[in-house]
Coordinates of C-alpha atoms and ligand atoms in Angstrom, one line a residue:
M205 CA 68.2 -50.5 -3.2
N206 CA 66.3 -49.2 -0.1
R207 CA 64.4 -52.2 1.1
E208 CA 63.2 -52.2 4.6
Q209 CA 65.0 -54.7 6.9
Y210 CA 63.3 -58.0 6.6
K211 CA 60.7 -58.9 9.3
P212 CA 58.1 -61.7 9.1
T213 CA 54.8 -60.7 7.5
E214 CA 51.8 -60.5 9.8
L215 CA 48.9 -62.9 9.2
I216 CA 45.5 -61.7 8.1
D217 CA 42.8 -61.5 10.8
F218 CA 39.9 -63.5 9.4
S219 CA 37.6 -62.3 12.2
D220 CA 37.5 -58.9 10.5
E221 CA 34.5 -58.4 8.3
N222 CA 36.5 -56.6 5.5
N223 CA 39.0 -59.4 5.3
I224 CA 36.2 -62.0 5.2
E225 CA 34.6 -60.2 2.3
S226 CA 37.9 -59.9 0.4
M227 CA 38.7 -63.6 0.9
Q228 CA 35.2 -64.6 -0.2
N229 CA 35.6 -62.4 -3.3
A230 CA 39.0 -64.0 -4.0
L231 CA 37.6 -67.5 -3.8
D232 CA 34.9 -66.6 -6.2
R233 CA 37.4 -65.0 -8.6
V234 CA 39.7 -68.1 -8.4
K235 CA 36.6 -70.4 -8.9
G236 CA 36.0 -68.7 -12.2
K237 CA 39.6 -69.6 -13.2
L238 CA 39.4 -73.3 -12.4
G239 CA 39.4 -75.9 -15.1
Q240 CA 42.0 -74.3 -17.5
T241 CA 44.7 -76.2 -19.4
Y242 CA 48.2 -75.2 -18.7
S243 CA 51.4 -75.6 -20.9
L244 CA 54.9 -76.3 -20.0
K245 CA 57.2 -73.3 -20.0
L246 CA 60.6 -74.1 -21.4
G247 CA 63.0 -71.4 -22.3
G248 CA 60.1 -68.9 -22.3
Q249 CA 58.2 -71.0 -24.8
E250 CA 54.8 -72.5 -24.0
M251 CA 54.7 -76.1 -25.0
T252 CA 52.1 -78.9 -24.9
T253 CA 52.5 -82.7 -24.9
D254 CA 50.4 -85.6 -26.2
D255 CA 49.2 -86.4 -22.7
T256 CA 47.8 -84.4 -19.8
F257 CA 46.8 -85.1 -16.2
T258 CA 44.3 -83.3 -14.0
S259 CA 44.5 -81.7 -10.6
F260 CA 41.3 -82.0 -8.6
N261 CA 40.0 -80.2 -5.6
P262 CA 40.5 -82.7 -2.7
G263 CA 37.6 -81.1 -0.8
N264 CA 35.2 -81.4 -3.6
I265 CA 36.5 -84.2 -5.8
D266 CA 34.3 -83.4 -8.8
E267 CA 35.9 -80.0 -9.2
V268 CA 38.8 -79.8 -11.7
I269 CA 41.5 -77.3 -10.7
G270 CA 43.3 -77.6 -14.1
H271 CA 44.7 -79.8 -16.7
F272 CA 48.5 -80.1 -17.0
Q273 CA 51.0 -81.4 -19.5
K274 CA 52.6 -84.8 -18.8
A275 CA 56.1 -84.1 -19.8
G276 CA 58.3 -87.0 -21.0
E277 CA 62.0 -87.6 -21.6
R278 CA 62.1 -85.2 -24.6
E279 CA 60.7 -82.3 -22.7
A280 CA 62.9 -83.0 -19.6
D281 CA 66.0 -82.9 -21.8
M282 CA 64.7 -79.6 -23.4
A283 CA 64.1 -78.1 -20.0
V284 CA 67.6 -78.8 -18.8
K285 CA 69.0 -77.5 -22.0
A286 CA 67.0 -74.3 -21.8
A287 CA 68.1 -73.7 -18.3
S288 CA 71.6 -74.4 -19.3
E289 CA 71.4 -71.8 -22.1
A290 CA 69.9 -69.2 -19.9
F291 CA 72.6 -69.8 -17.2
K292 CA 75.2 -68.2 -19.5
S293 CA 73.6 -64.8 -19.2
W294 CA 71.6 -65.0 -15.8
S295 CA 74.8 -66.0 -13.9
R296 CA 76.3 -62.6 -15.1
V297 CA 73.3 -60.5 -14.3
S298 CA 74.1 -58.3 -11.2
V299 CA 73.0 -59.5 -7.9
E300 CA 71.0 -56.3 -7.4
E301 CA 68.9 -57.0 -10.5
R302 CA 68.4 -60.5 -9.3
A303 CA 67.3 -59.5 -5.9
N304 CA 65.1 -56.9 -7.3
C305 CA 63.3 -59.6 -9.2
L306 CA 62.4 -61.2 -6.0
F307 CA 61.4 -58.0 -4.4
K308 CA 59.0 -57.1 -7.2
A309 CA 57.5 -60.6 -7.1
S310 CA 57.0 -60.2 -3.3
D311 CA 55.2 -56.8 -4.0
I312 CA 52.9 -58.5 -6.6
M313 CA 52.2 -61.3 -4.0
R314 CA 51.2 -58.8 -1.4
E315 CA 48.7 -57.3 -3.8
R316 CA 47.3 -60.7 -4.7
R317 CA 47.5 -62.2 -1.2
M318 CA 44.0 -63.4 -0.9
E319 CA 43.8 -64.8 -4.5
L320 CA 47.0 -66.8 -3.9
A321 CA 45.5 -68.2 -0.7
A322 CA 42.3 -69.0 -2.5
W323 CA 44.3 -71.2 -5.1
M324 CA 45.5 -73.3 -2.1
V325 CA 42.2 -73.6 -0.5
Y326 CA 40.9 -75.2 -3.7
E327 CA 44.0 -77.1 -4.8
V328 CA 45.3 -78.6 -1.6
G329 CA 42.4 -78.2 0.9
K330 CA 44.0 -75.5 3.1
S331 CA 41.8 -73.7 5.6
W332 CA 41.8 -69.9 5.1
A333 CA 44.3 -69.3 7.9
E334 CA 46.7 -72.0 6.8
A335 CA 46.5 -70.7 3.1
D336 CA 47.2 -67.2 4.3
G337 CA 50.1 -68.5 6.4
D338 CA 51.5 -70.1 3.2
V339 CA 51.3 -66.9 1.3
A340 CA 52.9 -64.8 4.2
E341 CA 55.8 -67.4 4.3
T342 CA 56.2 -67.0 0.5
I343 CA 56.6 -63.2 0.8
D344 CA 59.0 -63.7 3.6
F345 CA 61.1 -66.1 1.6
L346 CA 61.3 -63.6 -1.3
E347 CA 62.2 -60.7 0.9
F348 CA 64.7 -62.7 3.0
Y349 CA 66.5 -64.4 0.2
G350 CA 66.7 -61.1 -1.8
Q351 CA 68.4 -59.4 1.2
E352 CA 70.5 -62.4 1.8
A353 CA 71.8 -62.5 -1.8
L354 CA 73.0 -58.9 -1.4
R355 CA 74.7 -59.7 1.8
Y356 CA 76.6 -62.6 0.1
S357 CA 77.5 -60.5 -2.9
G358 CA 80.9 -58.9 -3.5
K359 CA 84.5 -59.6 -2.4
K360 CA 84.8 -61.2 0.9
E361 CA 87.7 -60.5 3.2
V362 CA 90.2 -63.3 3.9
V363 CA 93.5 -63.2 6.0
S364 CA 95.8 -60.6 4.4
F365 CA 99.2 -61.6 3.1
S366 CA 102.0 -59.5 2.2
G367 CA 102.8 -59.2 -1.6
E368 CA 99.3 -60.5 -2.6
S369 CA 95.7 -59.2 -2.6
P370 CA 93.6 -62.2 -1.8
Y371 CA 89.8 -62.4 -1.5
M372 CA 87.0 -64.7 -2.0
E373 CA 83.6 -64.4 -3.7
Y374 CA 80.5 -66.5 -4.2
I375 CA 79.5 -67.6 -7.6
P376 CA 76.5 -69.6 -8.8
L377 CA 76.5 -73.4 -9.5
G378 CA 74.6 -73.9 -12.7
V379 CA 71.3 -75.7 -13.5
G380 CA 69.3 -76.9 -10.6
I381 CA 66.3 -79.3 -10.4
I382 CA 63.7 -78.0 -7.9
I383 CA 61.4 -80.7 -6.6
P384 CA 59.0 -79.4 -4.0
P385 CA 56.2 -81.3 -2.1
W386 CA 52.5 -80.3 -2.3
N387 CA 51.9 -79.3 1.3
F388 CA 53.3 -75.8 1.2
P389 CA 52.8 -75.5 -2.5
L390 CA 53.5 -71.8 -2.7
A391 CA 55.9 -71.2 0.2
I392 CA 58.3 -74.2 -0.1
T393 CA 58.1 -74.1 -3.9
S394 CA 59.0 -70.4 -3.9
G395 CA 61.6 -70.6 -1.3
M396 CA 63.5 -73.4 -3.0
A397 CA 63.1 -71.8 -6.5
T398 CA 64.0 -68.3 -5.7
A399 CA 66.9 -69.1 -3.4
A400 CA 68.5 -70.9 -6.4
I401 CA 67.6 -68.1 -8.8
V402 CA 68.7 -65.2 -6.7
S403 CA 72.0 -66.9 -6.3
G404 CA 72.5 -66.8 -10.1
N405 CA 71.4 -70.3 -11.0
T406 CA 68.8 -71.3 -13.5
I407 CA 66.2 -74.0 -12.7
V408 CA 63.8 -76.6 -13.8
L409 CA 60.9 -76.6 -11.5
K410 CA 59.0 -79.9 -11.4
P411 CA 56.0 -79.3 -9.1
S412 CA 54.1 -81.9 -7.3
S413 CA 51.3 -83.3 -9.3
D414 CA 49.0 -82.5 -6.5
A415 CA 49.6 -78.8 -6.7
P416 CA 50.7 -77.7 -10.2
A417 CA 48.3 -74.8 -10.4
T418 CA 49.6 -73.1 -7.3
A419 CA 53.2 -73.6 -8.6
Y420 CA 52.1 -72.0 -11.8
Q421 CA 51.1 -68.8 -9.9
L422 CA 54.7 -68.4 -8.9
V423 CA 55.9 -68.9 -12.5
S424 CA 53.7 -66.3 -13.9
I425 CA 54.3 -63.8 -11.0
M426 CA 58.2 -64.2 -11.5
E427 CA 57.7 -63.5 -15.2
E428 CA 55.7 -60.4 -14.4
A429 CA 58.5 -59.4 -12.1
G430 CA 60.9 -59.4 -15.0
L431 CA 62.6 -62.8 -14.7
P432 CA 64.2 -63.5 -18.2
P433 CA 63.0 -66.5 -20.2
G434 CA 64.7 -69.8 -19.4
V435 CA 65.7 -68.9 -15.8
L436 CA 62.7 -70.7 -14.4
N437 CA 61.4 -73.5 -16.5
Y438 CA 58.1 -75.1 -15.5
L439 CA 57.9 -78.8 -16.2
T440 CA 54.9 -80.8 -15.0
G441 CA 54.8 -84.5 -15.2
P442 CA 55.2 -87.7 -13.0
G443 CA 57.7 -87.8 -10.2
A444 CA 59.6 -90.7 -11.6
L445 CA 60.4 -88.6 -14.7
A446 CA 62.1 -86.1 -12.4
G447 CA 64.1 -88.8 -10.8
E448 CA 65.1 -90.5 -14.0
K449 CA 65.7 -87.7 -16.4
L450 CA 66.2 -84.5 -14.6
V451 CA 68.2 -85.8 -11.6
R452 CA 70.4 -87.9 -13.9
H453 CA 70.9 -85.4 -16.6
P454 CA 74.7 -84.5 -17.1
K455 CA 73.9 -80.9 -17.2
T456 CA 72.2 -80.9 -13.8
R457 CA 74.5 -79.3 -11.2
F458 CA 72.4 -79.5 -8.2
I459 CA 69.1 -80.9 -7.0
S460 CA 66.9 -79.2 -4.3
F461 CA 64.3 -81.6 -3.0
T462 CA 61.7 -81.4 -0.3
G463 CA 59.5 -84.4 0.3
S464 CA 59.4 -87.9 1.7
M465 CA 62.4 -89.8 2.9
E466 CA 61.9 -92.6 0.4
V467 CA 61.9 -90.3 -2.6
G468 CA 64.7 -88.2 -1.2
L469 CA 67.0 -91.0 -0.6
G470 CA 66.4 -92.3 -4.2
I471 CA 67.3 -88.9 -5.6
N472 CA 70.4 -88.8 -3.5
K473 CA 71.4 -92.2 -4.9
A474 CA 70.6 -91.3 -8.5
A475 CA 72.5 -88.0 -8.2
A476 CA 75.6 -89.8 -6.9
E477 CA 75.9 -91.9 -10.1
M478 CA 78.1 -90.3 -12.7
V479 CA 76.8 -90.2 -16.2
D480 CA 78.5 -89.6 -19.6
G481 CA 79.2 -85.9 -20.1
Q482 CA 79.0 -85.0 -16.5
V483 CA 82.0 -83.0 -15.1
W484 CA 80.9 -82.3 -11.4
I485 CA 79.7 -84.0 -8.3
K486 CA 76.0 -83.1 -8.1
R487 CA 75.0 -81.3 -5.0
V488 CA 71.9 -82.6 -3.3
V489 CA 69.9 -80.7 -0.8
A490 CA 67.1 -83.0 0.6
E491 CA 64.7 -82.0 3.2
M492 CA 62.6 -85.0 4.2
G493 CA 60.0 -86.4 6.6
G494 CA 59.4 -86.3 10.3
K495 CA 58.0 -88.1 13.3
D496 CA 57.9 -85.0 15.4
A497 CA 57.3 -85.2 19.2
I498 CA 55.9 -82.9 21.8
I499 CA 57.1 -83.8 25.4
V500 CA 54.8 -82.8 28.2
D501 CA 56.5 -82.8 31.5
S502 CA 54.8 -83.1 35.0
E503 CA 55.9 -79.5 35.8
A504 CA 54.0 -77.8 32.9
N505 CA 51.0 -75.7 32.2
L506 CA 48.7 -78.5 30.9
E507 CA 46.1 -76.2 29.4
E508 CA 48.8 -74.5 27.3
A509 CA 50.3 -77.9 26.4
A510 CA 47.0 -79.3 25.2
I511 CA 46.4 -76.2 23.0
G512 CA 49.9 -76.6 21.5
V513 CA 49.5 -80.4 20.9
V514 CA 46.1 -80.1 19.3
S515 CA 47.3 -77.3 17.0
S516 CA 50.5 -79.1 16.0
A517 CA 48.8 -82.4 15.5
F518 CA 45.8 -81.4 13.5
G519 CA 46.5 -78.0 12.0
Y520 CA 46.4 -78.6 8.2
N521 CA 45.2 -82.1 9.1
G522 CA 48.6 -83.2 10.3
Q523 CA 50.0 -82.6 6.8
K524 CA 53.1 -80.7 7.8
C525 CA 56.6 -82.1 8.1
S526 CA 56.7 -80.3 11.5
A527 CA 53.3 -81.7 12.7
C528 CA 53.3 -83.4 16.1
S529 CA 52.6 -87.1 15.4
R530 CA 53.9 -88.3 18.8
L531 CA 52.8 -86.9 22.1
I532 CA 55.1 -88.1 24.9
V533 CA 53.6 -87.4 28.3
V534 CA 55.1 -88.0 31.7
E535 CA 52.8 -90.5 33.4
D536 CA 51.9 -88.4 36.5
V537 CA 50.0 -85.9 34.2
H538 CA 48.9 -88.3 31.5
E539 CA 45.3 -88.6 32.6
E540 CA 44.7 -84.9 33.2
L541 CA 46.5 -83.9 29.9
M542 CA 44.6 -86.4 27.8
K543 CA 41.2 -85.2 29.1
K544 CA 42.1 -81.8 27.8
V545 CA 43.6 -83.0 24.5
V546 CA 40.6 -85.1 23.6
E547 CA 38.2 -82.4 24.6
K548 CA 39.9 -79.8 22.4
T549 CA 40.1 -82.2 19.6
S550 CA 36.5 -83.0 19.7
A551 CA 35.7 -79.3 19.3
L552 CA 37.7 -79.0 16.0
K553 CA 35.5 -78.3 13.0
L554 CA 36.2 -80.5 9.9
G555 CA 34.6 -79.7 6.6
D556 CA 35.0 -77.9 3.2
P557 CA 37.8 -75.4 3.6
T558 CA 36.1 -72.8 1.5
E559 CA 34.0 -72.3 4.6
R560 CA 35.9 -69.8 6.8
T561 CA 35.0 -71.5 10.1
N562 CA 36.3 -75.0 9.2
F563 CA 39.7 -75.7 11.0
M564 CA 40.4 -78.8 9.2
G565 CA 39.8 -79.8 5.5
P566 CA 40.4 -82.7 3.4
V567 CA 43.7 -84.6 3.2
V568 CA 45.3 -84.2 -0.2
N569 CA 44.3 -87.2 -2.2
E570 CA 42.9 -90.8 -2.4
S571 CA 46.2 -92.6 -1.7
S572 CA 46.8 -90.3 1.3
I573 CA 43.4 -91.1 2.9
R574 CA 44.0 -94.9 2.2
K575 CA 47.3 -94.7 3.9
I576 CA 45.7 -93.1 6.9
E577 CA 43.1 -95.8 7.0
E578 CA 45.7 -98.5 6.9
Y579 CA 47.6 -96.9 9.8
V580 CA 44.4 -96.6 11.8
E581 CA 43.9 -100.3 11.5
I582 CA 47.4 -100.8 12.7
G583 CA 46.7 -98.4 15.5
K584 CA 43.8 -100.4 16.7
E585 CA 46.2 -103.3 17.2
E586 CA 49.0 -101.2 18.8
G587 CA 47.0 -98.9 21.1
E588 CA 43.6 -97.6 22.3
L589 CA 41.6 -95.4 20.0
L590 CA 40.4 -92.4 21.9
I591 CA 38.8 -90.3 19.2
G592 CA 38.3 -90.3 15.4
G593 CA 39.4 -93.4 13.4
E594 CA 36.9 -92.7 10.6
R595 CA 36.2 -90.6 7.5
G596 CA 34.4 -87.3 7.9
E597 CA 31.4 -86.1 5.9
G598 CA 31.7 -84.4 2.5
N599 CA 32.5 -85.0 -1.2
G600 CA 36.3 -85.2 -0.6
Y601 CA 39.0 -86.9 1.4
Y602 CA 37.9 -85.9 4.9
Y603 CA 39.3 -87.7 7.8
K604 CA 38.4 -87.1 11.5
P605 CA 41.3 -86.1 13.9
T606 CA 42.3 -89.3 15.4
I607 CA 44.2 -90.2 18.7
F608 CA 45.7 -93.5 19.8
D609 CA 46.7 -93.8 23.4
G610 CA 49.0 -96.5 24.9
I611 CA 51.4 -96.6 22.0
D612 CA 54.7 -98.3 22.5
R613 CA 57.9 -96.5 21.5
G614 CA 58.8 -99.3 19.0
A615 CA 55.3 -99.4 17.5
R616 CA 54.8 -98.5 13.8
L617 CA 52.5 -95.6 14.9
A618 CA 55.5 -94.3 16.9
Q619 CA 58.1 -94.8 14.1
E620 CA 56.6 -94.3 10.6
E621 CA 55.5 -91.0 9.1
I622 CA 51.7 -91.2 8.3
F623 CA 51.3 -87.5 7.2
G624 CA 47.7 -87.2 8.3
P625 CA 45.6 -86.4 11.3
V626 CA 46.8 -89.3 13.5
L627 CA 48.3 -88.7 16.8
A628 CA 50.2 -91.4 18.8
V629 CA 50.4 -90.9 22.6
L630 CA 53.3 -92.5 24.5
K631 CA 53.6 -92.6 28.3
A632 CA 57.0 -91.9 29.8
K633 CA 58.1 -92.8 33.4
D634 CA 59.8 -89.5 34.0
F635 CA 61.3 -86.5 32.0
D636 CA 64.5 -88.5 31.1
D637 CA 62.5 -91.4 29.8
A638 CA 60.4 -89.0 27.7
L639 CA 63.6 -87.6 26.2
D640 CA 64.9 -91.0 25.4
I641 CA 61.6 -91.9 23.7
A642 CA 61.6 -88.6 21.7
N643 CA 65.0 -89.4 20.3
D644 CA 64.2 -93.0 19.5
T645 CA 63.3 -92.6 15.8
I646 CA 65.3 -92.3 12.7
F647 CA 63.9 -88.7 12.1
G648 CA 64.9 -85.5 13.8
L649 CA 62.9 -82.6 12.4
T650 CA 61.0 -80.6 15.1
G651 CA 60.2 -81.1 18.7
A652 CA 58.7 -79.1 21.5
V653 CA 59.0 -79.5 25.3
Y654 CA 56.4 -78.2 27.8
T655 CA 58.1 -77.7 31.1
D656 CA 58.4 -75.0 33.7
N657 CA 61.7 -76.4 34.9
N658 CA 64.7 -74.7 33.6
D659 CA 67.1 -77.6 34.2
K660 CA 64.8 -79.9 32.2
W661 CA 64.7 -77.4 29.4
E662 CA 68.5 -77.0 29.3
K663 CA 68.8 -80.8 29.2
S664 CA 66.4 -80.8 26.3
V665 CA 68.5 -78.3 24.4
R666 CA 71.6 -80.5 24.9
E667 CA 70.0 -83.9 24.2
F668 CA 66.7 -83.6 22.2
H669 CA 68.2 -84.2 18.7
V670 CA 66.0 -82.2 16.3
G671 CA 66.7 -79.4 13.9
N672 CA 64.0 -77.2 15.3
L673 CA 63.4 -77.2 19.1
Y674 CA 60.8 -75.2 21.0
R675 CA 59.8 -74.6 24.6
N676 CA 56.2 -74.1 25.7
R677 CA 54.9 -73.6 22.2
K678 CA 53.7 -75.7 19.4
C679 CA 56.2 -77.5 17.2
T680 CA 54.8 -76.1 13.9
G681 CA 54.9 -72.6 12.6
A682 CA 58.6 -71.8 11.9
L683 CA 59.0 -68.3 10.7
V684 CA 61.4 -67.3 8.0
G685 CA 64.6 -65.8 9.5
V686 CA 63.4 -66.4 13.1
H687 CA 63.4 -70.2 13.1
P688 CA 65.7 -71.4 10.3
F689 CA 64.2 -74.7 9.3
G690 CA 65.7 -78.2 8.6
G691 CA 66.0 -81.5 10.2
F692 CA 68.7 -84.0 11.4
N693 CA 69.1 -87.7 10.6
M694 CA 66.6 -89.1 8.1
S695 CA 64.7 -85.8 8.1
G696 CA 67.3 -84.4 5.7
T697 CA 70.4 -82.4 5.0
D698 CA 69.5 -79.7 7.6
S699 CA 69.6 -77.0 5.0
K700 CA 68.0 -74.5 7.4
A701 CA 65.7 -72.8 4.9
G702 CA 65.0 -69.3 5.9
G703 CA 68.4 -69.0 7.6
A704 CA 71.7 -67.3 7.0
D705 CA 73.4 -70.3 5.6
Y706 CA 70.7 -71.3 3.1
L707 CA 72.0 -69.4 0.1
L708 CA 75.4 -71.0 0.5
L709 CA 73.9 -74.2 -0.7
F710 CA 73.3 -72.7 -4.1
Q711 CA 76.7 -71.1 -4.5
Q712 CA 80.4 -72.0 -4.6
A713 CA 83.3 -70.0 -3.2
K714 CA 86.0 -68.8 -5.5
S715 CA 89.2 -67.8 -4.0
V716 CA 91.2 -65.2 -5.9
S717 CA 94.6 -63.8 -5.3
E718 CA 96.8 -61.5 -7.3
K719 CA 100.6 -61.1 -6.8
L720 CA 101.3 -57.5 -6.3
Ligands
NAD64 P1 56.9 -87.0 -2.1 O1 58.3 -87.5 -1.7 O2 55.9 -88.0 -2.5 O3 57.1 -86.0 -3.3 C1 57.8 -84.9 -3.3 C2 58.2 -84.4 -4.7 O4 59.1 -85.4 -5.4 C3 57.0 -84.3 -5.6 O5 57.2 -83.1 -6.4 C4 57.0 -85.4 -6.4 O6 56.5 -85.3 -7.7 C5 58.5 -85.8 -6.6 N1 58.9 -87.1 -6.8 C6 58.1 -88.3 -6.6 N2 58.7 -89.4 -7.0 C7 59.9 -89.0 -7.4 C8 61.1 -89.7 -8.0 N3 61.1 -90.9 -8.1 N4 62.2 -88.8 -8.3 C9 62.1 -87.5 -8.2 N5 61.1 -86.9 -7.7 C10 60.0 -87.6 -7.4 O7 56.4 -86.0 -0.9 P2 55.0 -85.3 -0.8 O8 53.9 -86.3 -0.6 O9 54.9 -84.3 -2.0 O10 55.2 -84.4 0.5 C11 55.2 -84.9 1.8 C12 56.5 -85.3 2.3 O11 57.3 -84.1 2.3 C13 56.4 -85.7 3.8 O12 57.2 -86.8 4.0 C14 56.9 -84.5 4.5 O13 57.4 -84.8 5.8 C15 57.9 -83.9 3.6 N6 58.2 -82.5 3.8 C16 59.4 -82.2 4.4 C17 59.7 -80.9 4.6 C18 60.9 -80.4 5.2 O14 61.2 -79.3 5.3 N7 61.7 -81.4 5.8 C19 58.7 -79.9 4.3 C20 57.5 -80.3 3.7 C21 57.3 -81.6 3.5

């Protein structure tokens, strides 16, 4: 297979007239597809249930994205059994064929790039650029994991030993439950699902109920790419069903989860309990939340720092696990930096994401905007509101970018993940104090340091305890292969998605030796 060596996909330039027109057309096309009813896909069979739920456009809440089946215990059991049956053959399919399936899917996605982005504009309120970034990352995952699977395949050399011919090889695990979040509904869903599949496993994909239509795009593209029935089973329904039935099922071999800390810890606990008929320890990969910080030192380019902070805090409305939710600034430059940060924040355009020029769209749902409002009330007690603090206009869940200054390191705004456009600003006495504050959370996902001082940067590399650390750039925007992604502490199992170790999580090593 002559596939070009992986490199990250370039983003689409939406200042180009042709691209603007293509995206507008894609939005129109997808609009014509909204409101359909989707079935479950179990073992290649479409299936409906007695009950359905609806996915709405958060930017225009009267608009229905689609109706989805509310699977119950029976369907969950059927899904795991279908995956278990398909594992018998898929685990024996050559790795070349499996990788080829991902490559074909990535080619299809390249062709439908704008349309896929349009689904996310409608379903989860992404701006054009954010939606395109999500599709680009998806293509990258497919290419990267396809190539990684080939690299892992075959006999691996071990230490030679006279009279024997030892080697080691990687084999798949079995049935995996894939539970992604809604915020990268194509990229994270595809990354988690295809890493498992290309390694020879079969899966039950339980998408987030906020983004089932986007997840369905992956399912149908994988089918088009030739994935056999039963390898990827699509099961929509409440999150609790996934926890209770899929995670606890005796035939479930592993669970790959990305989402909040609370749900991740619950899954980890449920997976640890052995049930009747289970013959393995279930493997759990859990990537969870963050309370990510950007440190701005007194020796830094403050203009660049302000740009990085605003982009990391308010890109996709702060709804990225990597979003900057704490700005830790050394007090000497606090005033000057905050002037710039507030000025840039006030220039951000908030509104319907189908409009190209809107930088921010709605947050994902009603409970999300309520949570933000609760934290804003807490923020008013804990600090000084500099900007925002109220809903934006529009028939959706619009919330203005919000900044609280004077937040204490122990405050709830400095400790708890809000997952919205709310930035807490903390003052540090000096750089060491800033590092100390940055590490003072239970999370450890991303972090960035703006400093021109090499010693301080080297100290950050040693002491800033986060899975993804950056200097003089924003703390969001990890690229597949370039910035393997995953966090420390309560941010998860540090799986490093998009890194060379990732596929190992979906395989087990078999050591073989023959006496000569
Ligand atoms: P969530 O935890 O509410 O839901 C995640 C998934 O778990 C969804 O598919 C949901 O249906 C399912 N779920 C809910 N309850 C469940 C249960 N009891 N048992 C099993 N599954 C259940 O998270 P979310 O709101 O979808 O996503 C936002 C969160 O995800 C944030 O905390 C964010 O930081 C985190 N996140 C982390 C990363 C990372 O790489 N570390 C990436 C993206 C998002």
